[in-house]
Coordinates of C-alpha atoms and ligand atoms in Angstrom, one line a residue:
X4 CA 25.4 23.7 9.4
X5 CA 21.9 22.8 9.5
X6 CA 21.9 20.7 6.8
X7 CA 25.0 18.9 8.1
X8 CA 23.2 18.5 11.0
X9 CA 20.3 16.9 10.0
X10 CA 22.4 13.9 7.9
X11 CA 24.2 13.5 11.1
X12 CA 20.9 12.5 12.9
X13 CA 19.3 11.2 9.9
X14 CA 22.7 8.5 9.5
X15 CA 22.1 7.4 12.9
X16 CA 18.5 7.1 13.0
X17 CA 19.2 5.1 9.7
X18 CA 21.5 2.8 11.9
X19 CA 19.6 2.2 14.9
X20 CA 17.2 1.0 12.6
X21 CA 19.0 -1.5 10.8
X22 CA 20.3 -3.0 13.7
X23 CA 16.8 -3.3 15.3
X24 CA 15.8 -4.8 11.5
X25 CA 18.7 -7.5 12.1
X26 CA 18.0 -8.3 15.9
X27 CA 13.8 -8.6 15.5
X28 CA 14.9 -10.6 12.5
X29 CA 16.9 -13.0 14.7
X30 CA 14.1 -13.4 17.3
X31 CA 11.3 -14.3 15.7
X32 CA 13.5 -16.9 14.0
X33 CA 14.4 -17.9 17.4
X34 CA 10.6 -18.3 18.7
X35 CA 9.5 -19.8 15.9
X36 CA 11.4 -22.7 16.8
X37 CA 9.8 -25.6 14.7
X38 CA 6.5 -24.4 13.9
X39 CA 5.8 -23.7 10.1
X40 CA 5.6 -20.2 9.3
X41 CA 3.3 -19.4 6.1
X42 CA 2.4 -16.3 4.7
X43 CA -0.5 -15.7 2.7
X44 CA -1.2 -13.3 -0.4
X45 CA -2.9 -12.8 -3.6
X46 CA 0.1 -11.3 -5.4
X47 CA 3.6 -14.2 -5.2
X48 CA 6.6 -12.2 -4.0
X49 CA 8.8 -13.8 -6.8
X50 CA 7.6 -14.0 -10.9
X51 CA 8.7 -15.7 -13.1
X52 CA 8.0 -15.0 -17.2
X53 CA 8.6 -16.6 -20.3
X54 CA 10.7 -14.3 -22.7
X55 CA 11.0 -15.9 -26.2
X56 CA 12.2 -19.1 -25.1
X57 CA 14.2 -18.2 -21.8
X58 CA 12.6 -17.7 -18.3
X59 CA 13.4 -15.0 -16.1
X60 CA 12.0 -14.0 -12.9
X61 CA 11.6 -10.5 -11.2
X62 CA 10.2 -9.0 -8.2
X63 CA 6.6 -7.1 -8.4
X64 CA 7.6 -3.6 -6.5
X65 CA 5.3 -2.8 -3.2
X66 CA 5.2 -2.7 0.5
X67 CA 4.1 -5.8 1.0
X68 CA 6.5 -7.9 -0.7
X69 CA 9.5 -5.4 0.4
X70 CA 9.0 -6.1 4.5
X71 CA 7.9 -10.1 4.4
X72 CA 10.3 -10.8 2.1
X73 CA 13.4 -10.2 4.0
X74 CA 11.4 -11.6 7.2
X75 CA 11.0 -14.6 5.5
X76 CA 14.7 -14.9 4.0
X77 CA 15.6 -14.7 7.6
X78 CA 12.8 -17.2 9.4
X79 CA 12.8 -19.0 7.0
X80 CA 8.8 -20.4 5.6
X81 CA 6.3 -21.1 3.1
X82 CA 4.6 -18.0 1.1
X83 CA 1.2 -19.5 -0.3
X84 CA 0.3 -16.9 -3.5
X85 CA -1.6 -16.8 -6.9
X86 CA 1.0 -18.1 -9.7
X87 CA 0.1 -15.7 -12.4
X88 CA 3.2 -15.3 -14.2
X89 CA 3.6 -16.7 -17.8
X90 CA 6.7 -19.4 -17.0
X91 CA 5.5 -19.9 -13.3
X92 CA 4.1 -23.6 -14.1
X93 CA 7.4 -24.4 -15.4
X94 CA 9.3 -23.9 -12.6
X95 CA 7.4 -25.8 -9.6
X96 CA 7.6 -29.0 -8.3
X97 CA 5.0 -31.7 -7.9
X98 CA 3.6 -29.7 -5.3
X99 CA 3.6 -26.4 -6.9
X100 CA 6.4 -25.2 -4.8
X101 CA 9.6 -23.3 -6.0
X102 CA 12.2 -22.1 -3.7
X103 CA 12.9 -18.9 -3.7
X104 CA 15.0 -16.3 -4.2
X105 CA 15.7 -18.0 -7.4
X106 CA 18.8 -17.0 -7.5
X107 CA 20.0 -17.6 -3.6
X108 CA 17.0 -19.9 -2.0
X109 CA 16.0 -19.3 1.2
X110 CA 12.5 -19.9 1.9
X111 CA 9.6 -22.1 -0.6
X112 CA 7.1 -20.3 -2.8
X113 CA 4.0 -22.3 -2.6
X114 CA 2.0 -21.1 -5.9
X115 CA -1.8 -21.7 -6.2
X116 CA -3.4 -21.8 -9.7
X117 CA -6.6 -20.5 -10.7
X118 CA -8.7 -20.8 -13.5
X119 CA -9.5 -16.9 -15.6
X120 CA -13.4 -17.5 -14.4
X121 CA -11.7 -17.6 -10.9
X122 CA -9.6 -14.7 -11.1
X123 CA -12.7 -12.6 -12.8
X124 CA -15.3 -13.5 -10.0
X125 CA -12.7 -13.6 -7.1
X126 CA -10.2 -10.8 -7.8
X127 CA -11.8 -8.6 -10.1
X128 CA -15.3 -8.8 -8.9
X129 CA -15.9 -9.4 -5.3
X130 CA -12.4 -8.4 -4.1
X131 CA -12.2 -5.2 -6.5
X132 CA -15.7 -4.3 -7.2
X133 CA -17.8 -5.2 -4.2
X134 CA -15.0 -5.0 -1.0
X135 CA -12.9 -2.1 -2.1
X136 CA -15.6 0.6 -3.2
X137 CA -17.3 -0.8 0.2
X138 CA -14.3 -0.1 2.6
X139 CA -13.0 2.9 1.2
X140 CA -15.7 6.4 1.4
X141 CA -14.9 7.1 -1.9
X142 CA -18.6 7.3 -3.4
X143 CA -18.3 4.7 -5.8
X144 CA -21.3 2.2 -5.7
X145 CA -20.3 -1.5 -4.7
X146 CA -21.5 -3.9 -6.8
X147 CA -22.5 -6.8 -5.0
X148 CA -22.8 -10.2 -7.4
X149 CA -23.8 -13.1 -6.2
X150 CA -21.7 -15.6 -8.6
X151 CA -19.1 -13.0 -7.3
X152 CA -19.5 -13.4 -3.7
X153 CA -19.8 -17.9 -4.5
X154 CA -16.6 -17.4 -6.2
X155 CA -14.9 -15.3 -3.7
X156 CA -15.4 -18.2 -1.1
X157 CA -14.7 -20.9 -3.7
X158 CA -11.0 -19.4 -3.9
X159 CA -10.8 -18.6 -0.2
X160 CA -11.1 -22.4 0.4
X161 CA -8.4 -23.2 -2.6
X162 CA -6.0 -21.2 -0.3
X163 CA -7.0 -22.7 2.8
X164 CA -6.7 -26.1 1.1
X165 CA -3.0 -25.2 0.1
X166 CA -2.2 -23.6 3.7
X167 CA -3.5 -26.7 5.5
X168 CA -1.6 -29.3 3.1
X169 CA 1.5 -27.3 3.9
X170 CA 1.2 -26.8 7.6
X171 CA 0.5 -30.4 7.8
X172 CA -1.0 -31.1 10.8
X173 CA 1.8 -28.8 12.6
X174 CA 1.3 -26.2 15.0
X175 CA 1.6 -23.4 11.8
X176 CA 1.7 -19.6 12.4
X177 CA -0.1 -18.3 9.3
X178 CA 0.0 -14.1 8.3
X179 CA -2.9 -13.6 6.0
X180 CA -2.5 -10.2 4.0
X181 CA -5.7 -8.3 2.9
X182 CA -8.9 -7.8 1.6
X183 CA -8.9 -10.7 -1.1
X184 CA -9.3 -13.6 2.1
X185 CA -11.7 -12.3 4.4
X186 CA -12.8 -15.6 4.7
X187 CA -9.9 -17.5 4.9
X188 CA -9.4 -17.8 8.8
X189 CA -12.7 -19.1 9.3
X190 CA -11.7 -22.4 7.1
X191 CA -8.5 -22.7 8.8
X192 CA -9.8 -22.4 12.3
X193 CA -12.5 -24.8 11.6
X194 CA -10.0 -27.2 9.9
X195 CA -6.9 -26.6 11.7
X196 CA -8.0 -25.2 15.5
X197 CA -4.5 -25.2 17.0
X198 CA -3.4 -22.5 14.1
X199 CA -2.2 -19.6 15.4
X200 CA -3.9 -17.2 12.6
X201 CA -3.2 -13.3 11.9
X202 CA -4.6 -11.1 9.3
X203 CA -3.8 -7.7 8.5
X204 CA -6.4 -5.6 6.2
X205 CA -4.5 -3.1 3.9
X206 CA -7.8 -0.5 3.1
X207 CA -9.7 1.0 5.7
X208 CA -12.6 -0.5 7.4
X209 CA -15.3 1.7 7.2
X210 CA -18.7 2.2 9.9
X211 CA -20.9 -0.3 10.1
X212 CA -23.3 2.1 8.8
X213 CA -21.8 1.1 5.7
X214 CA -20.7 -1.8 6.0
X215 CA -23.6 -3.3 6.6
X216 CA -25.4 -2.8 3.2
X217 CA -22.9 -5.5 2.1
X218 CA -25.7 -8.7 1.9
X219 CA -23.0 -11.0 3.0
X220 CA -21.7 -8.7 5.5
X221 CA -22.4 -11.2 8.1
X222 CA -20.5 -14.0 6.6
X223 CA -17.1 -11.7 6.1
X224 CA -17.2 -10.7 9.7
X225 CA -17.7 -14.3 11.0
X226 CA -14.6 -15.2 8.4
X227 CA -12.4 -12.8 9.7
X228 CA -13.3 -13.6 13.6
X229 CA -11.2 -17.0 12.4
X230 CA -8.0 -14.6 13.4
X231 CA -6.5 -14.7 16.5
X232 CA -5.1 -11.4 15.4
X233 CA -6.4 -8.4 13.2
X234 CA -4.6 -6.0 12.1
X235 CA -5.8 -2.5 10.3
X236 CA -3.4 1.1 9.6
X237 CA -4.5 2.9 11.7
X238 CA -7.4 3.2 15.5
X239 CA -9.8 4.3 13.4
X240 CA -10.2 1.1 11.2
X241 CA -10.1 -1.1 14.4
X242 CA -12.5 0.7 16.2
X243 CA -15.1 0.4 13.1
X244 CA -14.5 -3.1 13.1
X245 CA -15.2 -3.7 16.7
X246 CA -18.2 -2.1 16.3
X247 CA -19.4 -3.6 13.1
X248 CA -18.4 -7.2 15.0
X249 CA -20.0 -5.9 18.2
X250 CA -23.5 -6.5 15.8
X251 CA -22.9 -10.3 15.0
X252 CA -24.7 -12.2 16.9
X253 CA -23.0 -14.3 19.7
X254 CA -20.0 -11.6 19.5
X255 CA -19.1 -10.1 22.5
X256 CA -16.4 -7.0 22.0
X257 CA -14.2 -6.0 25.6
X258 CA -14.3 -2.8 27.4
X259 CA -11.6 -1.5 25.9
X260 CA -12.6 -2.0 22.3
X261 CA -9.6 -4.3 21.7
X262 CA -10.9 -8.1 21.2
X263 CA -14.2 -9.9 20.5
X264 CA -14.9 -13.3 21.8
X265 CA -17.6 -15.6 19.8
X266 CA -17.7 -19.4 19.4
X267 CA -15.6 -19.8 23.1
X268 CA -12.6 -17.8 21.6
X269 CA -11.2 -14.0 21.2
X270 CA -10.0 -11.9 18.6
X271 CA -7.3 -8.9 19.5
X272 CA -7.8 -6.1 17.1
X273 CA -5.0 -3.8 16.9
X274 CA -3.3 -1.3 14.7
X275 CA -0.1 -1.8 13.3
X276 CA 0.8 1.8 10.7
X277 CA 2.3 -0.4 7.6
X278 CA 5.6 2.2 6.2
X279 CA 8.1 1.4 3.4
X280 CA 12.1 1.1 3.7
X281 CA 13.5 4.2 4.9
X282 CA 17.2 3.5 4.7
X283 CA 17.2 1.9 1.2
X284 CA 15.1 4.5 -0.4
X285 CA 17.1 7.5 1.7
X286 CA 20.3 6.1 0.3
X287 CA 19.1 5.8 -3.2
X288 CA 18.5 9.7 -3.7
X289 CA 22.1 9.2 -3.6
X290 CA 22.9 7.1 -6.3
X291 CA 24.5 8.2 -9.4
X292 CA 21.8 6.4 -11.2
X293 CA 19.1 9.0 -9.6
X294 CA 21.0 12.2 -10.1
X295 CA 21.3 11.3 -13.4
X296 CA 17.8 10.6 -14.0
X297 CA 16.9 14.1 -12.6
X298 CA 19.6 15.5 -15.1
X299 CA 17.4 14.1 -17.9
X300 CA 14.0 14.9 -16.9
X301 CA 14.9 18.1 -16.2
X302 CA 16.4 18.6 -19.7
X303 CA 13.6 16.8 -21.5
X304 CA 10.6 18.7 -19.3
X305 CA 12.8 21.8 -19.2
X306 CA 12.8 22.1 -15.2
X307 CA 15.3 23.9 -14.6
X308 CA 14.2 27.2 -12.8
X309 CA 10.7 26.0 -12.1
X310 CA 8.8 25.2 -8.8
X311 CA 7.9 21.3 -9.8
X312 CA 5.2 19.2 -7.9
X313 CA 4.6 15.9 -8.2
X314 CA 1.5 13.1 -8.3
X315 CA 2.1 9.8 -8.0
X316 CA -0.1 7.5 -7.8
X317 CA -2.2 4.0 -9.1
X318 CA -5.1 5.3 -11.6
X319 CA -7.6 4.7 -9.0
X320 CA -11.1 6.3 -7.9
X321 CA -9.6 6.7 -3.9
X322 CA -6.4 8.5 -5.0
X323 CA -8.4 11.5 -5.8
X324 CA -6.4 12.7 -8.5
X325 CA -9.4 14.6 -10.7
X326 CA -9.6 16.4 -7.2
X327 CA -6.3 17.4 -7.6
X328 CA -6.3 18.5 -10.9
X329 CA -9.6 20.8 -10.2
X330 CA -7.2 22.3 -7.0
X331 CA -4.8 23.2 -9.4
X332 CA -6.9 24.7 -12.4
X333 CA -7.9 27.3 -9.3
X334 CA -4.7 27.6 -8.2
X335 CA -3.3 28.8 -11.4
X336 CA -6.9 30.8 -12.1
X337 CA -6.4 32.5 -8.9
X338 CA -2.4 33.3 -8.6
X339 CA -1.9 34.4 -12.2
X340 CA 1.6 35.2 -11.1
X341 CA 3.0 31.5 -11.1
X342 CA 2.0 31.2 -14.2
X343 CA 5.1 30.1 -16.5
X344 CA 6.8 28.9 -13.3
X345 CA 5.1 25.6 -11.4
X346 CA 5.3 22.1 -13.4
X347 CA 3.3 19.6 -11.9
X348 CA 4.1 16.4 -12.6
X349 CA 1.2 13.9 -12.8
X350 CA 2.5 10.1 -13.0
X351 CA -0.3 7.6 -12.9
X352 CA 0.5 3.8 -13.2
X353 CA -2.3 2.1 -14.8
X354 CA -4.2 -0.1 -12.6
X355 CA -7.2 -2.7 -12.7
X356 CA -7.7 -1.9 -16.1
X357 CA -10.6 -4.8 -16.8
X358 CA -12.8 -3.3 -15.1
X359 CA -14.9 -0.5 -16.7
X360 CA -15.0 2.5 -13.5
X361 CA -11.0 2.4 -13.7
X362 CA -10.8 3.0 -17.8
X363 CA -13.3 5.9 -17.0
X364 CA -11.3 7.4 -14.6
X365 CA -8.1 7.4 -16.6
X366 CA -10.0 8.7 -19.4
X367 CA -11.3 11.8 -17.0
X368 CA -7.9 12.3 -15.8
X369 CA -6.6 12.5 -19.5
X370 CA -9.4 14.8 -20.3
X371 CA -8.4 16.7 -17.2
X372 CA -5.0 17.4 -18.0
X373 CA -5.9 18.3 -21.4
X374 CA -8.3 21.0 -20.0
X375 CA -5.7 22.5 -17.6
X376 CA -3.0 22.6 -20.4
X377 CA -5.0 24.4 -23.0
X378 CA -6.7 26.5 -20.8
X379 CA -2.9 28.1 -19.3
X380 CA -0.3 26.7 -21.5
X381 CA 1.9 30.0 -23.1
X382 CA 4.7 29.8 -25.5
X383 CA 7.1 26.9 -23.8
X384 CA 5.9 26.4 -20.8
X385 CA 2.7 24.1 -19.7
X386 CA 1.6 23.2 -16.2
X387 CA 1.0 19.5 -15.8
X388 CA 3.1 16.7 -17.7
X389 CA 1.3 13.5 -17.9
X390 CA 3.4 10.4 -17.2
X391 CA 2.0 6.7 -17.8
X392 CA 2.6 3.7 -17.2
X393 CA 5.2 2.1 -14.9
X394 CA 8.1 4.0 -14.0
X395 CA 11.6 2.6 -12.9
X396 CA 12.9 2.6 -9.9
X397 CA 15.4 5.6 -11.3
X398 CA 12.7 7.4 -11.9
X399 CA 10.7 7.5 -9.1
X400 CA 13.7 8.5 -7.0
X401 CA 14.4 11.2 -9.3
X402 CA 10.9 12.3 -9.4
X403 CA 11.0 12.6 -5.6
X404 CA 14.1 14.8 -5.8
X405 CA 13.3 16.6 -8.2
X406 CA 10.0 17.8 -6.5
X407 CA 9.6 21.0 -4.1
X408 CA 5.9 19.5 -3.6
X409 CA 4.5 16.3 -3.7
X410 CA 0.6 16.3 -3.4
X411 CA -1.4 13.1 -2.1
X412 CA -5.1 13.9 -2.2
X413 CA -6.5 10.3 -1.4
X414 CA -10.3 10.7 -0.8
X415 CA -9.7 7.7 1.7
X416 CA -7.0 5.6 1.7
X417 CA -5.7 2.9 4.4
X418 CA -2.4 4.2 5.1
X419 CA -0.4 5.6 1.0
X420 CA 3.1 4.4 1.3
X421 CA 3.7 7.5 -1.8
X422 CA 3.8 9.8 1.2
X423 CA 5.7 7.8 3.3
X424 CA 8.4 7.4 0.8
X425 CA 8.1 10.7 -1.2
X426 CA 9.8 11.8 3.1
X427 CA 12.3 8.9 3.3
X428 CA 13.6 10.4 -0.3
X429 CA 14.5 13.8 0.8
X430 CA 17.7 13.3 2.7
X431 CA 18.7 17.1 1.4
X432 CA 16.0 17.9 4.4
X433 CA 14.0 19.9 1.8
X434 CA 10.5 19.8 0.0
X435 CA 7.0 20.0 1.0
X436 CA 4.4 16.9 1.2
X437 CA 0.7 18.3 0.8
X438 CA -1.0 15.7 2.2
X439 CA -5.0 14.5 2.4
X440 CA -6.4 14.3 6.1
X441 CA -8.6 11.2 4.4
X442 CA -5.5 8.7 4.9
X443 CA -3.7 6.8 7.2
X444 CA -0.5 8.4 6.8
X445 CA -2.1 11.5 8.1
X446 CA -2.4 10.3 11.3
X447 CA 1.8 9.9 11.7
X448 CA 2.3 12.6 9.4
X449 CA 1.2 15.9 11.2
X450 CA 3.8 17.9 9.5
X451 CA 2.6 17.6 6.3
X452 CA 0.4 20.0 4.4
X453 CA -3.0 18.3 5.4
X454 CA -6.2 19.5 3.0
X455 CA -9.5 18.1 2.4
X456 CA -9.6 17.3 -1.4
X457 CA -13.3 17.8 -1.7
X458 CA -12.8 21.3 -0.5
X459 CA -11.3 22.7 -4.0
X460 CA -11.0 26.3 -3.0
X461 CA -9.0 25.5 0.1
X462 CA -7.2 23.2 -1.6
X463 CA -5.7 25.6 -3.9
X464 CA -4.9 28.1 -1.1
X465 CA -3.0 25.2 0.5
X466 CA -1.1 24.4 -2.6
X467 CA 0.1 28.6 -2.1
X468 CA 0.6 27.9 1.2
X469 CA 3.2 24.9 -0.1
X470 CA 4.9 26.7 -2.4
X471 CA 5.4 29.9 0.2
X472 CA 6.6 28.6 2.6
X473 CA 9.8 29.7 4.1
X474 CA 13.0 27.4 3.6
X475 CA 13.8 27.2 7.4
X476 CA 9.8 25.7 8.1
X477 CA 10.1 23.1 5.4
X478 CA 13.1 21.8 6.9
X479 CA 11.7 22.1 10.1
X480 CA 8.9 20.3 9.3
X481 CA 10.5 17.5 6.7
X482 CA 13.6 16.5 10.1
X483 CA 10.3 15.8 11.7
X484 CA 8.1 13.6 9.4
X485 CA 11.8 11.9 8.1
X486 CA 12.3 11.2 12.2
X487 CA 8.7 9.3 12.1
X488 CA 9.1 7.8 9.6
X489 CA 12.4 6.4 10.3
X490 CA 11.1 5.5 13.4
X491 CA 8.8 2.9 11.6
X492 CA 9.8 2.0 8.9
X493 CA 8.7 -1.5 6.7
X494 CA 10.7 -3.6 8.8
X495 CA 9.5 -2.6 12.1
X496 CA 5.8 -3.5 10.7
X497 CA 6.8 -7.0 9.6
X498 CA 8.6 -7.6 12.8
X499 CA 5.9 -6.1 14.5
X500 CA 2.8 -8.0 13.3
X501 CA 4.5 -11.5 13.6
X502 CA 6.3 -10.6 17.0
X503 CA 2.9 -10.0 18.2
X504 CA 1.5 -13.4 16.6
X505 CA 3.8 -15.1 18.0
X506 CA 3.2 -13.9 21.4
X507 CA -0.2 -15.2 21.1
X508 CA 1.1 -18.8 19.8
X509 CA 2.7 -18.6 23.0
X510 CA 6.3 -18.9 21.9
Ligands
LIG9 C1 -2.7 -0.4 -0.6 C2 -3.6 0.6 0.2 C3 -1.6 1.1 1.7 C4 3.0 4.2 -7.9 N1 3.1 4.6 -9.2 C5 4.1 3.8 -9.6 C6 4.6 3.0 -8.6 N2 3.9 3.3 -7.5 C7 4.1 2.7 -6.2 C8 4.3 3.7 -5.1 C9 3.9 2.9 -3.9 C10 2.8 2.0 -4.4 O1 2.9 1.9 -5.8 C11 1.4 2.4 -4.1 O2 1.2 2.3 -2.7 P1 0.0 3.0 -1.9 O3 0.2 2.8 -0.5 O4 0.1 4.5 -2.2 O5 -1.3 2.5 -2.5 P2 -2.1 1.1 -2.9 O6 -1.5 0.5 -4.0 O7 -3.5 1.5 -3.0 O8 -1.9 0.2 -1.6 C12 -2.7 1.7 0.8 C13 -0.9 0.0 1.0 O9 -1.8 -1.0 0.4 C14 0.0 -0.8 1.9 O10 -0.7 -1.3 3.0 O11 -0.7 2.1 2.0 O12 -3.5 2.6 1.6 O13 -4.6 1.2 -0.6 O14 4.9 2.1 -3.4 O15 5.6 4.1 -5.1 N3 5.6 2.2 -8.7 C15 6.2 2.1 -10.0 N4 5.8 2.8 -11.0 C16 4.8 3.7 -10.9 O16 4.4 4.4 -11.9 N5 7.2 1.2 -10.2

């Protein structure tokens, strides 16, 4: 009864949301009217590879591509993004557009080409080795090069070069994603001061206690006071900006903490809680596909009967996976009992793998897991299972079903859409998310688990707690956290952001 009950509301919360998907969908269309509307990201939505002597084309999985996407099948636009797949010079015009889908065009792919010197100074240096160890309280060290920071802006202006050659001279609406442009508005307001410009910054935005130690720190604010709108996860990421903006001098922040005003004009700050495709992943758990996927994991990891747990994650420093592993070491140490019965699942996709802190961290992780297992492993059984590299669609899905636990122990983390989607899986109303206070998703997500992952010992007492806890309180708390989060789900962000944006363009 309860079970049938909570599909029941689940089916129509999954409804009202598809129809608001549809109906935002058809308005921003509608206010757009003629202005170009260009997106703007590092990663293209749309890749296309050369294999043997054919080219194919797929779609690189994440958030990002999954809301704006759809938005801009149905408004119709110009995504501006890095061509950095194998056959993607093959298949653009003279102007290094492509129209995309491929395979049913709806909107152009305007691809931007940089050189390996580029991509090593801009992406892997100052965007991944300076900017994200700054925004995230992770304690890793920035690193703060000076070619890297030149190069950083040299790309920043390619971009801006390719956004203003699109727009054209037209009134554009232009949605900047992330960390990798912070300078980006600044060009186009200079160049283009009719733009209607947003932004919206993925990782958290730490105090300007912090923030400050960046050299150019100045310069990046100044860049990003280019927007007409910024958008961050979560209040706590807008307030640190307002305050680390509130230092530049000439800026002016409101009252209310919600706009700065420099140079005669004002930037609203706001936050806007980023979440992933409820329905579509809901409804997969269903699939045949999934169900048998679990069927085979279980066989081949010899499940069946056991309380399984799951980590999912990129190998990265914020994701706090070594803390996890240490949390269950004492887990295991301290409740001899589960012994021989909890699997826990560890699958890490390897990530920025150029640079030398990530291969160190997978290398800890393996060492890690290697420590755990021989320290409890008895006759057939062995706590954690190690799976790399990039797992399929199938298997994530089974993954999430197949878990009574999922643990995210991000040391800080903007919002982690793993948590947001381990809860849109679970449409049997069951399992348990264990969930670190340190991200965004905590915030909307009160009926998770929440732990501290530097705090080991309670750590492991809350991993008991997860795996105690009575049937009719998971549910209870799950029908809560799947009600949020069908409540918000990816499409509601997109909409949300460039409803907003286009208030301000005044359409
Ligand atoms: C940044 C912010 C913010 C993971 N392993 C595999 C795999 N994944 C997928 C997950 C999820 C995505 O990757 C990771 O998203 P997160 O949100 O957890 O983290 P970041 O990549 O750090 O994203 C973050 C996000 O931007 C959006 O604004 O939430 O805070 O840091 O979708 O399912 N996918 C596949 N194989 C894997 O092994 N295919």
């Amino acid at each position: 009864m309860l079970i049938a009950n909570i599909r029941d509301q689940t089916a129509n919360m999954v409804k009202r949301a598809s129809i608001d998907r549809e109906e935002l969908f058809r308005q921003v269309k509608a206010r757009l009217g003629d202005r170009p509307f260009i997106v703007v990201s590092h990663r293209e939505p749309y890749i296309h590879h050369l294999s043997g002597r054919e080219i194919t084309w797929n779609r690189p999985v994440g958030g990002l591509t999954e809301a704006l996407d759809p938005l801009l099948r149905a408004a119709g636009g110009i995504w501006v993004a890095h061509g950095s797949g194998s056959a993607d010079k093959k298949v653009v015009d003279v102007r290094d557009r492509v129209a995309v889908p491929p395979d049913s065009p709806e909107y152009t792919l305007r691809r931007v080409w940089l050189t390996p010197d580029e991509i090593a100074g801009f992406y892997l240096g100052f965007s991944n080795q300076a900017l994200w160890p700054l925004c995230h309280i992770a304690f890793t060290a920035p690193v703060f090069r000076e070619a890297d920071w030149k190069t950083y802006r040299k790309v920043n202006r390619i971009f801006a070069d390719a956004v203003l050659k699109e727009s054209a001279g037209r009134r554009a609406v232009v949605l900047v994603q992330d960390y990798h442009f912070a300078m980006l508005p600044g060009i186009l307001r200079k160049d283009a001061p009719d733009m209607t410009i947003g932004q919206f910054w993925h990782i958290p935005w730490p105090p300007y206690e912090v923030f400050r130690t960046c050299p150019w720190h100045e310069e990046i604010i100044a860049g990003m006071l280019g927007n007409d709108l910024l958008g961050f996860h979560i209040g706590d990421f807008c307030r640190n900006f307002v305050e680390s903006a509130g230092h530049l001098p000439g800026a002016a922040t409101d009252r209310r903490g919600v706009s700065i005003a420099r140079d005669g004009r004002k930037t609203f700050v706001q936050p806007f809680p980023i979440s992933v495709d409820f329905a579509g992943i809901s409804g997969q758990s269903r699939r045949p596909e999934v169900r048998q996927e679990m069927e085979r994991l279980s066989r081949r990891y010899r499940l069946d009967g056991k309380i399984v747990g799951i980590g999912l994650d990129r190998i990265d420093y914020t994701k706090g996976i070594p803390e996890r592993l240490l949390a269950l070491d004492k887990f295991l140490e301290d409740n001899p009992g589960y012994r021989g019965k909890v699997v826990f699942i560890q699958a890490g996709m390897p990530s920025r793998t150029d640079i030398g802190t990530y291969r160190d961290l997978a290398r800890r992780v393996r060492r890690l897991i290697k420590d755990v297992n021989e320290k409890y492993t008895t006759g057939d059984w062995q706590p954690v299972i190690s799976l790399t590299g990039q797992l399929s669609r199938e298997t994530l899905g089974a993954l999430r079903n197949l878990a009574d636990f999922c643990v995210v122990s991000s040391l800080h983390d903007g919002m982690n859409l793993v948590a947001k989607e381990y809860v849109a899986a679970r449409n049997d109303g069951d399992g348990v998310l264990v969930l670190s206070r340190f991200t965004g998703a905590a915030e909307e997500l009160a009926d998770a688990i929440l732990i501290n992952p530097f705090a080991t010992n309670d750590f492991a007492a809350r991993l008991k707690e997860a795996l105690t806890m009575p049937e009719t309180e998971r549910r209870r708390r799950m029908k809560n956290m799947r009600r949020v989060v069908a409540g918000n789900d990816i499409f509601h962000w997109g909409a949300g952001i460039v409803s907003r944006l286009l208030e301000m363009a005044g359409a």
